XYZ file of C-alpha atoms in Angstrom:
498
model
C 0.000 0.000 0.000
C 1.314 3.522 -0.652
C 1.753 5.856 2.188
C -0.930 7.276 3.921
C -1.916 10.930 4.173
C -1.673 12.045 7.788
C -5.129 12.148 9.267
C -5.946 14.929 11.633
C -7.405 13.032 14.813
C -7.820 16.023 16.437
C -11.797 16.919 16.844
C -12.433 13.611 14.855
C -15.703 11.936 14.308
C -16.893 8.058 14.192
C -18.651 9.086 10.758
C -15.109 10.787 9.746
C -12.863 7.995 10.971
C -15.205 5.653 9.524
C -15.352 7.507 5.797
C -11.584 7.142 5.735
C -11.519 3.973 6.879
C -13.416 2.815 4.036
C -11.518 5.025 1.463
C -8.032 3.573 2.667
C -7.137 7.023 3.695
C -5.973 5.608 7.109
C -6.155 2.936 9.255
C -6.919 1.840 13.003
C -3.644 1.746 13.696
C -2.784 5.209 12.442
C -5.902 6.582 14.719
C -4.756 5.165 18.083
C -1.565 5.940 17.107
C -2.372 9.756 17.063
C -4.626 9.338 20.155
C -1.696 7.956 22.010
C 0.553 10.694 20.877
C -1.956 13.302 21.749
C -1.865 11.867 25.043
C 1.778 12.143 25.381
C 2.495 15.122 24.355
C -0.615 17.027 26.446
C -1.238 14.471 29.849
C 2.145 14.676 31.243
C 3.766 17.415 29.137
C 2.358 20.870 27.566
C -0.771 21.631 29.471
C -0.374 18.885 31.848
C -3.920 18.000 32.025
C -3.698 14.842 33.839
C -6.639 13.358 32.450
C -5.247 9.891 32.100
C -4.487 7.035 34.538
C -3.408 4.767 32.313
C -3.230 3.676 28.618
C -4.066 0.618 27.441
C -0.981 -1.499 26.775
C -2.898 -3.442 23.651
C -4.138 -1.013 21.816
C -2.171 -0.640 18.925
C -2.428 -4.418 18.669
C -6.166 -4.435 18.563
C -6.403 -1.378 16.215
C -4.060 -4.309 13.640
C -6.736 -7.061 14.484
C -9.423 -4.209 13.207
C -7.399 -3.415 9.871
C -6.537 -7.039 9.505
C -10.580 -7.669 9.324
C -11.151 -5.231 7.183
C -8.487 -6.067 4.807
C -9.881 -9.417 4.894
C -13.671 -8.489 4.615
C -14.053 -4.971 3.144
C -16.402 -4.458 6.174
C -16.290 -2.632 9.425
C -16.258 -4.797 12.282
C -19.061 -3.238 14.069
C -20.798 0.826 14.849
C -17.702 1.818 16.382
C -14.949 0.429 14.829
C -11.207 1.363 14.983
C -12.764 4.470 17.177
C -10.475 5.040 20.184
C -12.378 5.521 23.854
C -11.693 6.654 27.062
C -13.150 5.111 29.733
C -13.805 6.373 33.747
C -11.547 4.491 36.287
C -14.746 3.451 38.009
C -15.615 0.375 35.144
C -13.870 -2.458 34.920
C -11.433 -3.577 31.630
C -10.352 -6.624 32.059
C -6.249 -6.492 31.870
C -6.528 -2.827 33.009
C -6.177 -1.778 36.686
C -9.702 -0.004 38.404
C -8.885 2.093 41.620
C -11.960 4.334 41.496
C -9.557 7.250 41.889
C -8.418 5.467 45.547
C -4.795 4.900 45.941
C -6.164 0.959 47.720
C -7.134 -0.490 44.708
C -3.755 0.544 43.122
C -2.535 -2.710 41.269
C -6.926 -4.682 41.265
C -6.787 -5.628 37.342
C -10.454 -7.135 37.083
C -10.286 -10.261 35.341
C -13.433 -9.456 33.322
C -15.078 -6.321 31.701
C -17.930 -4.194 32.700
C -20.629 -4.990 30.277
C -20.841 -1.817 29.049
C -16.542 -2.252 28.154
C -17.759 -5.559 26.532
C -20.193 -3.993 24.366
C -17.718 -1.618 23.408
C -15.501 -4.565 22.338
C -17.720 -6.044 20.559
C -18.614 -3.113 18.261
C -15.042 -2.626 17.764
C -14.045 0.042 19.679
C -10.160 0.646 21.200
C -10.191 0.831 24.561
C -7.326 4.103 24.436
C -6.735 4.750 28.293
C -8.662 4.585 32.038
C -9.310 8.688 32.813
C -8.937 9.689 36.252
C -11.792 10.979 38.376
C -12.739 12.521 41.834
C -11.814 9.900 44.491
C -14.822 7.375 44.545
C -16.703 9.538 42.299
C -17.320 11.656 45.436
C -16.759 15.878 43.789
C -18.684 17.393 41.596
C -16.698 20.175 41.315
C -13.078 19.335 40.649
C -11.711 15.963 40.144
C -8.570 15.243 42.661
C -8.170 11.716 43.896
C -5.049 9.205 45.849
C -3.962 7.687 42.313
C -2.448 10.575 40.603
C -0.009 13.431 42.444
C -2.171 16.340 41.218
C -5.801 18.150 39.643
C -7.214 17.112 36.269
C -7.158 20.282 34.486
C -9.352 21.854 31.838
C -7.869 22.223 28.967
C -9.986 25.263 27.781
C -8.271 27.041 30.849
C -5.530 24.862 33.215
C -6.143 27.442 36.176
C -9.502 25.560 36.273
C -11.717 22.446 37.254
C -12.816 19.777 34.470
C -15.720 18.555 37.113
C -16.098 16.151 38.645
C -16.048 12.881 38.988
C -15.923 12.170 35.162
C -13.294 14.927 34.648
C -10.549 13.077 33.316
C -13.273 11.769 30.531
C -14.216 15.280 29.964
C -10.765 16.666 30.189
C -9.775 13.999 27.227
C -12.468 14.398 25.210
C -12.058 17.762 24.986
C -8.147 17.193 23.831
C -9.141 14.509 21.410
C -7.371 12.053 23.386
C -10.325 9.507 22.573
C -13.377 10.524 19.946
C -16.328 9.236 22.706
C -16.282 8.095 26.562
C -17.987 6.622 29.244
C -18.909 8.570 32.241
C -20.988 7.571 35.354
C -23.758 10.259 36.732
C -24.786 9.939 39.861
C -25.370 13.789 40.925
C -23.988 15.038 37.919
C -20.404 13.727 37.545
C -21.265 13.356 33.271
C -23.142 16.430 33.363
C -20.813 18.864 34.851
C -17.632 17.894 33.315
C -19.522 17.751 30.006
C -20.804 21.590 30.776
C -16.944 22.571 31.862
C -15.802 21.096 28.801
C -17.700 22.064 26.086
C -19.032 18.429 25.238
C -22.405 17.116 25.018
C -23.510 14.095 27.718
C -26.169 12.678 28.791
C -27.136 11.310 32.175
C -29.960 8.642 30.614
C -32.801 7.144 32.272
C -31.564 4.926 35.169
C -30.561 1.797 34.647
C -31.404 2.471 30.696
C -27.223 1.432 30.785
C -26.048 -1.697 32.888
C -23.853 -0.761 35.990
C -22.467 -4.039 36.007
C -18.688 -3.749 36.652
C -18.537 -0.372 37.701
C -18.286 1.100 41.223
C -21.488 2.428 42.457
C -21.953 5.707 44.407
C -25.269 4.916 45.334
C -27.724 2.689 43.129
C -31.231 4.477 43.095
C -29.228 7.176 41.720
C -26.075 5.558 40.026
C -26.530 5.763 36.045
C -23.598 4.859 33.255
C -23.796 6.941 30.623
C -22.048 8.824 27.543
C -19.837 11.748 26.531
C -18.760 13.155 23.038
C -17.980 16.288 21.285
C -21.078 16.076 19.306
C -24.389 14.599 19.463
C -23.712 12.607 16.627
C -21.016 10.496 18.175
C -23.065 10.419 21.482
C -25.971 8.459 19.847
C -23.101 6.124 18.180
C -21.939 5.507 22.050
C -25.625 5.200 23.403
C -26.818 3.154 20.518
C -24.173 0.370 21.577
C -24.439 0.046 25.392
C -27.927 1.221 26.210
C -30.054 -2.232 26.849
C -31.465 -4.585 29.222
C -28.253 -6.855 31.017
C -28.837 -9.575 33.523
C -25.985 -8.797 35.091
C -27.838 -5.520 36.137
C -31.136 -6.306 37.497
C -32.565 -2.418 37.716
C -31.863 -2.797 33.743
C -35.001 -4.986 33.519
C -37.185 -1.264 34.266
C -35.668 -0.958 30.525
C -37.800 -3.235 28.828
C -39.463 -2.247 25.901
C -38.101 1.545 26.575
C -34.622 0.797 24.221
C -34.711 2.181 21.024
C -33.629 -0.046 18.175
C -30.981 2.917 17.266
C -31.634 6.744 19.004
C -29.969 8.010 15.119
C -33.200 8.480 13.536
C -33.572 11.201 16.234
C -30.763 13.363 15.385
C -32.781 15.616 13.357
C -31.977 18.895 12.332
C -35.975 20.092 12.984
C -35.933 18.586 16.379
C -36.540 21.522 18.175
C -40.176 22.247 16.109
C -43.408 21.516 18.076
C -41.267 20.940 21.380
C -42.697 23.210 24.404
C -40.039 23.429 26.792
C -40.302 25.159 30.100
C -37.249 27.557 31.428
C -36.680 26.834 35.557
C -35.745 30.626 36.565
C -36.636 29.101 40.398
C -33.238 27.053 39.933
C -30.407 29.831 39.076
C -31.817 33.144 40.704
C -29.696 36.055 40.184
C -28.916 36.530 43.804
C -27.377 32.769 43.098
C -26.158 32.419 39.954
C -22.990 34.369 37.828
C -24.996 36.708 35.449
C -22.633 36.044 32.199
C -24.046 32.195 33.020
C -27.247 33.657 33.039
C -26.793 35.594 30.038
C -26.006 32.534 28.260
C -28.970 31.017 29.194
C -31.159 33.581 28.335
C -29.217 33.608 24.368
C -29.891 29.978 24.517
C -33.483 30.305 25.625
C -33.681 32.465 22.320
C -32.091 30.280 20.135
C -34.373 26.868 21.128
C -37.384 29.337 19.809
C -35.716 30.479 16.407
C -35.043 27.418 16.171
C -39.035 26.173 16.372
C -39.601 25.559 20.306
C -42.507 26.464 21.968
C -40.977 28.639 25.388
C -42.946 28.627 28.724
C -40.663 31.140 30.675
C -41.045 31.289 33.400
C -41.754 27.644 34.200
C -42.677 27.082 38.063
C -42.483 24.724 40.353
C -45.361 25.178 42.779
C -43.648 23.602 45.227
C -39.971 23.824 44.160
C -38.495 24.937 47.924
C -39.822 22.216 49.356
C -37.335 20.058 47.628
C -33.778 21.219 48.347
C -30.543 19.267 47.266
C -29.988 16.161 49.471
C -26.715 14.253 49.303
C -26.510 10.676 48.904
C -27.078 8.592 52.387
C -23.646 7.460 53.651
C -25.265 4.433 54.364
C -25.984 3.927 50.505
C -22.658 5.448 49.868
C -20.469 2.571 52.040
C -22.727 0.054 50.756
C -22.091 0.560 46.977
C -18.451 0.921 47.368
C -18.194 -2.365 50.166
C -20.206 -3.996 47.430
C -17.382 -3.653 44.642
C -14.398 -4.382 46.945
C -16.210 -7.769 47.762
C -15.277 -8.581 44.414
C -11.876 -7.788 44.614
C -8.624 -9.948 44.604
C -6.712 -10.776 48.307
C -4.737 -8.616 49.119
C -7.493 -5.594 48.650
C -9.366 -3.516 51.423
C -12.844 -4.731 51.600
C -14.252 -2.278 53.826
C -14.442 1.526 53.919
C -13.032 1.273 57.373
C -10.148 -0.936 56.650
C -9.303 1.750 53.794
C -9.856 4.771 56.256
C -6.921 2.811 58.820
C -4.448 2.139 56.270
C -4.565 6.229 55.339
C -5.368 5.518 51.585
C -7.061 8.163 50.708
C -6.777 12.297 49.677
C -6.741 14.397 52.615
C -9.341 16.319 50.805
C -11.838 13.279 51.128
C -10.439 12.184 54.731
C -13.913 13.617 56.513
C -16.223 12.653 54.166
C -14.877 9.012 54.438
C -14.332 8.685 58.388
C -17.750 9.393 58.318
C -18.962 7.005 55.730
C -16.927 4.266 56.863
C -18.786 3.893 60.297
C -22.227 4.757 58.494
C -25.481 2.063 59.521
C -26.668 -0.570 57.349
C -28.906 0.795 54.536
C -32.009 -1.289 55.532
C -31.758 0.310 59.074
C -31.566 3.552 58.044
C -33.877 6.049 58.654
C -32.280 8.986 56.301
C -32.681 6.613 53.496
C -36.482 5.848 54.073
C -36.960 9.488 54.405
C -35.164 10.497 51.042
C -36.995 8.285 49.603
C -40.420 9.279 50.597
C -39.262 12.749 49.477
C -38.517 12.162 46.175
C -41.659 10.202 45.625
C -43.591 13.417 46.385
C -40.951 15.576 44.283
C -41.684 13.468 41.359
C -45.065 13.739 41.691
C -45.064 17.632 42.068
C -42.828 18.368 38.912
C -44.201 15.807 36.948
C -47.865 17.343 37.892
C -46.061 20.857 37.127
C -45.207 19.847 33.717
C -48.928 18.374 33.054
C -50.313 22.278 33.903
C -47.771 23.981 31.556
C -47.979 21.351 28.772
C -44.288 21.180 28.953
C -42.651 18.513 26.801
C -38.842 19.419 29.186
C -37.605 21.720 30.985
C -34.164 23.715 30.668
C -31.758 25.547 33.020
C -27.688 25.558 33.294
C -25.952 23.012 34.380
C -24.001 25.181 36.821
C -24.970 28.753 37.712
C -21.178 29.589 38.015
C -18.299 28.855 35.586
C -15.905 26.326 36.195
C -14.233 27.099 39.590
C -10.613 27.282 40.063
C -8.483 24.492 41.186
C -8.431 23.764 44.554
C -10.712 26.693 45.203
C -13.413 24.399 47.289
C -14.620 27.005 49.769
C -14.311 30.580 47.788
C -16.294 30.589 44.600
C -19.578 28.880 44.372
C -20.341 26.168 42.298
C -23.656 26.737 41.538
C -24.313 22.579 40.270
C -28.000 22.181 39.243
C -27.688 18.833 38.312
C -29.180 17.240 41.459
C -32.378 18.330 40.539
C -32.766 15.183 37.774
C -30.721 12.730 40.217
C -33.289 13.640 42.870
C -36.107 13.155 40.049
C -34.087 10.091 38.604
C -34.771 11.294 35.044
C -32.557 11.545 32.350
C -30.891 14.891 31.758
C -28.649 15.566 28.742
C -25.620 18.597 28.844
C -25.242 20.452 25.593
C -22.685 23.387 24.993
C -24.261 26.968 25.374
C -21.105 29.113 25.210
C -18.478 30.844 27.313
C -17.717 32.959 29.787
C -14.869 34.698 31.151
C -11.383 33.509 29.969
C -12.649 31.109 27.985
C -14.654 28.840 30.567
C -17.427 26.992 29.049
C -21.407 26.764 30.122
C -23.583 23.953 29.113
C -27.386 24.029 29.036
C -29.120 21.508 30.863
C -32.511 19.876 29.288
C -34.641 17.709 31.656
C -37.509 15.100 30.732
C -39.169 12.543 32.144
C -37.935 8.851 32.035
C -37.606 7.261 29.061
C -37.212 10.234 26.878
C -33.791 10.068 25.476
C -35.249 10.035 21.643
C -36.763 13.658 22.063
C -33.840 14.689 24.284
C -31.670 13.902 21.350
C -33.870 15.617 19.138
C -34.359 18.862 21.692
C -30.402 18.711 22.144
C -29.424 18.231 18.287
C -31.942 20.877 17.138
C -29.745 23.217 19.759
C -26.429 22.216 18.734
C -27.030 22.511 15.400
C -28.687 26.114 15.406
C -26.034 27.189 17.277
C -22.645 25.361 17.252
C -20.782 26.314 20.162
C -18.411 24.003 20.555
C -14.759 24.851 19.988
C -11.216 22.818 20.162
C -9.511 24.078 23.599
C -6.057 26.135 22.796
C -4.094 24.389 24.986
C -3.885 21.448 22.849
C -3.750 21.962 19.014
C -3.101 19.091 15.868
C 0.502 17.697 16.436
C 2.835 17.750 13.382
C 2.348 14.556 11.756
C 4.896 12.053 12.180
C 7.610 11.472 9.405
């Protein structure tokens, strides 16, 4: 074969990478190849944006096996083939180590993948690197952890936070270190690195993606879920590991609920005949940055150019009643004692075992002492009570949404920009993304602009379960009217390689 062309991996599609797969123009190997160099010359060096835990030692030799098949067959091996991925340090990969950002599980390689990873295999995707993330998914607003000696940074501006806990996914998908990843939401941890990045991601309905293999946070709220730089490659993620999984028992709620492919929904005229409320009750201005706001409101404009219907304000009758409430420690030390049963000798299987050997970041040292002692979930009376609450907050937004004919509802994802590093006590955060974890409806993150030095905003759109098809549509309608998203500065194309 004569010599390639480079190809420019940087802001890369699957539908790109896949046209010049089929044209000869490059090959798997070439695309990994370029991810991997991205990641060495901007994780470690440049912008040190510490996004990655570790790379996957095989993936060059997988990305052959993919060209060899190809060469053999003329076809593609499956939806996402040769396309690199990163994937959150909380799923398992078999071969790869899993620490869920804690410095205990340094050196637990899972003999078998998460399903999700599996599915991924199987539609031929490259597993590129593990990202790093907020220590047992526990920040929303940075992502610092025991594994790695220092902040994932954004790499729209370094002085700042990806979010958390996906951050390192965010962080990479923003450099092009992988074209799509996995995230896990549980508050908001796709959600708010998605906003600080500039990507799109979508917290789906839960347990509309299987959780088996991945450490939990807290199950009623725990969903799996993807990130990309575009809708587009989102639904190519979504279309291969949403579905019902055995392994996953929650995933049976999913039944009949899976669409045979969420692409027919990227349409361009999504936004027409959608009436979509605007939640003013959740970023006042006496709480919320007003460039944020401003954003907002240019966004609110845009979805009715663009054919949406606007209620604005929508209300909440009852929206005070329902303040943020974190997850029960109880539920908290129960999902992560449930993973570490499954872990080789030699590993901590208790919370309390891992608070007396010291392995953990100082910054999480209070929140864990206190978990680690925390009662048994059935015995609980914080968790009864939660749960009684957001029975009754279901019922009052879904009954909200019946008056005002609303089809979703939007708002930011954060009423601040991205705070700085280590700032945890300074600058608000302003995260509005545990309204839908309280709700336990699916919430997608789209890009609505910047503010500041270059900090990105995403808008937030909220529907009831099982609405992923029109949130794709609501959410590509956007992105398409208005195209936000921009490569970060910090990392631009490398010169190709001789």
């Amino acid at each position: 074969m004569d010599a390639l062309a480079p190809f420019e991996i940087a802001e890369a599609s699957v539908v790109g990478i896949h046209d010049a797969y089929r044209a000869r123009r490059t090959t798997a190997e070439a695309v990994v190849q370029a991810s991997l160099d991205r990641i060495e010359a901007y994780d470690r060096r440049g912008p040190q944006l510490w996004a990655v835990v570790v790379t996957n030692p095989d993936a060059i030799a997988d990305a052959r096996a993919l060209d060899a098949h190809l060469a053999a067959t003329g076809e593609l091996i499956g939806p996402l083939h040769g396309i690199p991925v990163l994937v959150k340090d909380n799923y398992d990969v078999a071969g790869l180590q899993t620490t869920g950002g804690s410095s205990a599980l340094i050196g637990w390689v899972p003999p078998r993948d998460a399903t999700v990873v599996a599915k991924l295999r199987a539609a031929g995707a490259v597993i590129i690197a593990k990202t790093t993330m907020s220590e047992w998914a526990r920040g929303g607003f940075d992502n610092i952890n025991s594994v790695l000696p220092s902040f994932a940074r954004n790499p729209y501006n370094t002085a700042h936070a990806t979010g958390g806990s996906s951050g390192g996914t965010g962080s990479g998908l923003a450099a092009s270190f992988g074209v799509v990843g996995l995230g896990s939401d549980t508050l908001g941890s796709i959600r708010n690195p998605s906003s600080n990045n500039a990507l799109v991601g979508l917290r789906p309905s839960w347990a509309l993606v299987s959780r088996a293999g991945m450490v939990g946070l807290y199950d009623e709220r725990d969903t799996a879920g993807p990130m990309a730089r575009s809708m587009e490659d989102l639904v190519a993620l979504l279309d291969v590991i949403a579905g019902v999984d055995p392994a996953d028992p929650a995933t049976a709620h999913a039944e009949g609920h899976v669409e045979a492919s969420y692409a027919p929904f990227l349409r361009a005229d999504g936004l027409k005949g959608k009436r979509l409320g605007v939640l003013r009750q959740a970023f006042p201005p006496e709480d919320s940055d007003p460039q944020v706001v401003a954003l907002l409101d240019r966004a609110v404009q845009d979805l009715a150019a663009a054919g949406a219907e606007i209620v604005d304000p929508f209300e909440i009758p009852e929206f005070d009643r329902f303040p943020q409430h974190m997850h029960p420690l109880s539920k908290v030390r129960f999902a992560i004692e449930t993973y570490l049963a499954g872990t080789g000798p030699g590993f901590a299987k208790t919370l309390a075992e891992i608070v007396a050997a010291d392995k953990f970041h100082p910054v999480h040292e209070g929140s864990l002492r206190v978990t680690a002692v925390a009662p048994e979930p059935l015995t609980d009376p914080v968790v009864l009570a939660l749960e009684a609450l957001e029975i009754r907050m279901r019922e009052a937004y879904d009954a909200a949404m019946a008056a005002a004919g609303v089809d979703a509802f939007v708002l930011p994802v954060a009423t601040y920009p991205p705070k700085l590093n280590g700032d945890r006590n300074v600058t608000p955060a302003g995260a509005r993304t545990w309204i839908a974890s309280s709700l336990h409806w699916p919430a997608m993150s789209v890009p609505m602009g910047y503010t500041y030095e270059d900090l990105p905003s995403g808008l937030q759109i909220v529907a009831r379960p099982w609405s992923e098809a029109m949130l794709i549509e609501i959410a590509y309608g956007y992105e398409q009217a208005t195209r936000h998203r921009k490569p970060p500065s910090t990392t631009p194309a490398l010169r190709a390689r001789p």
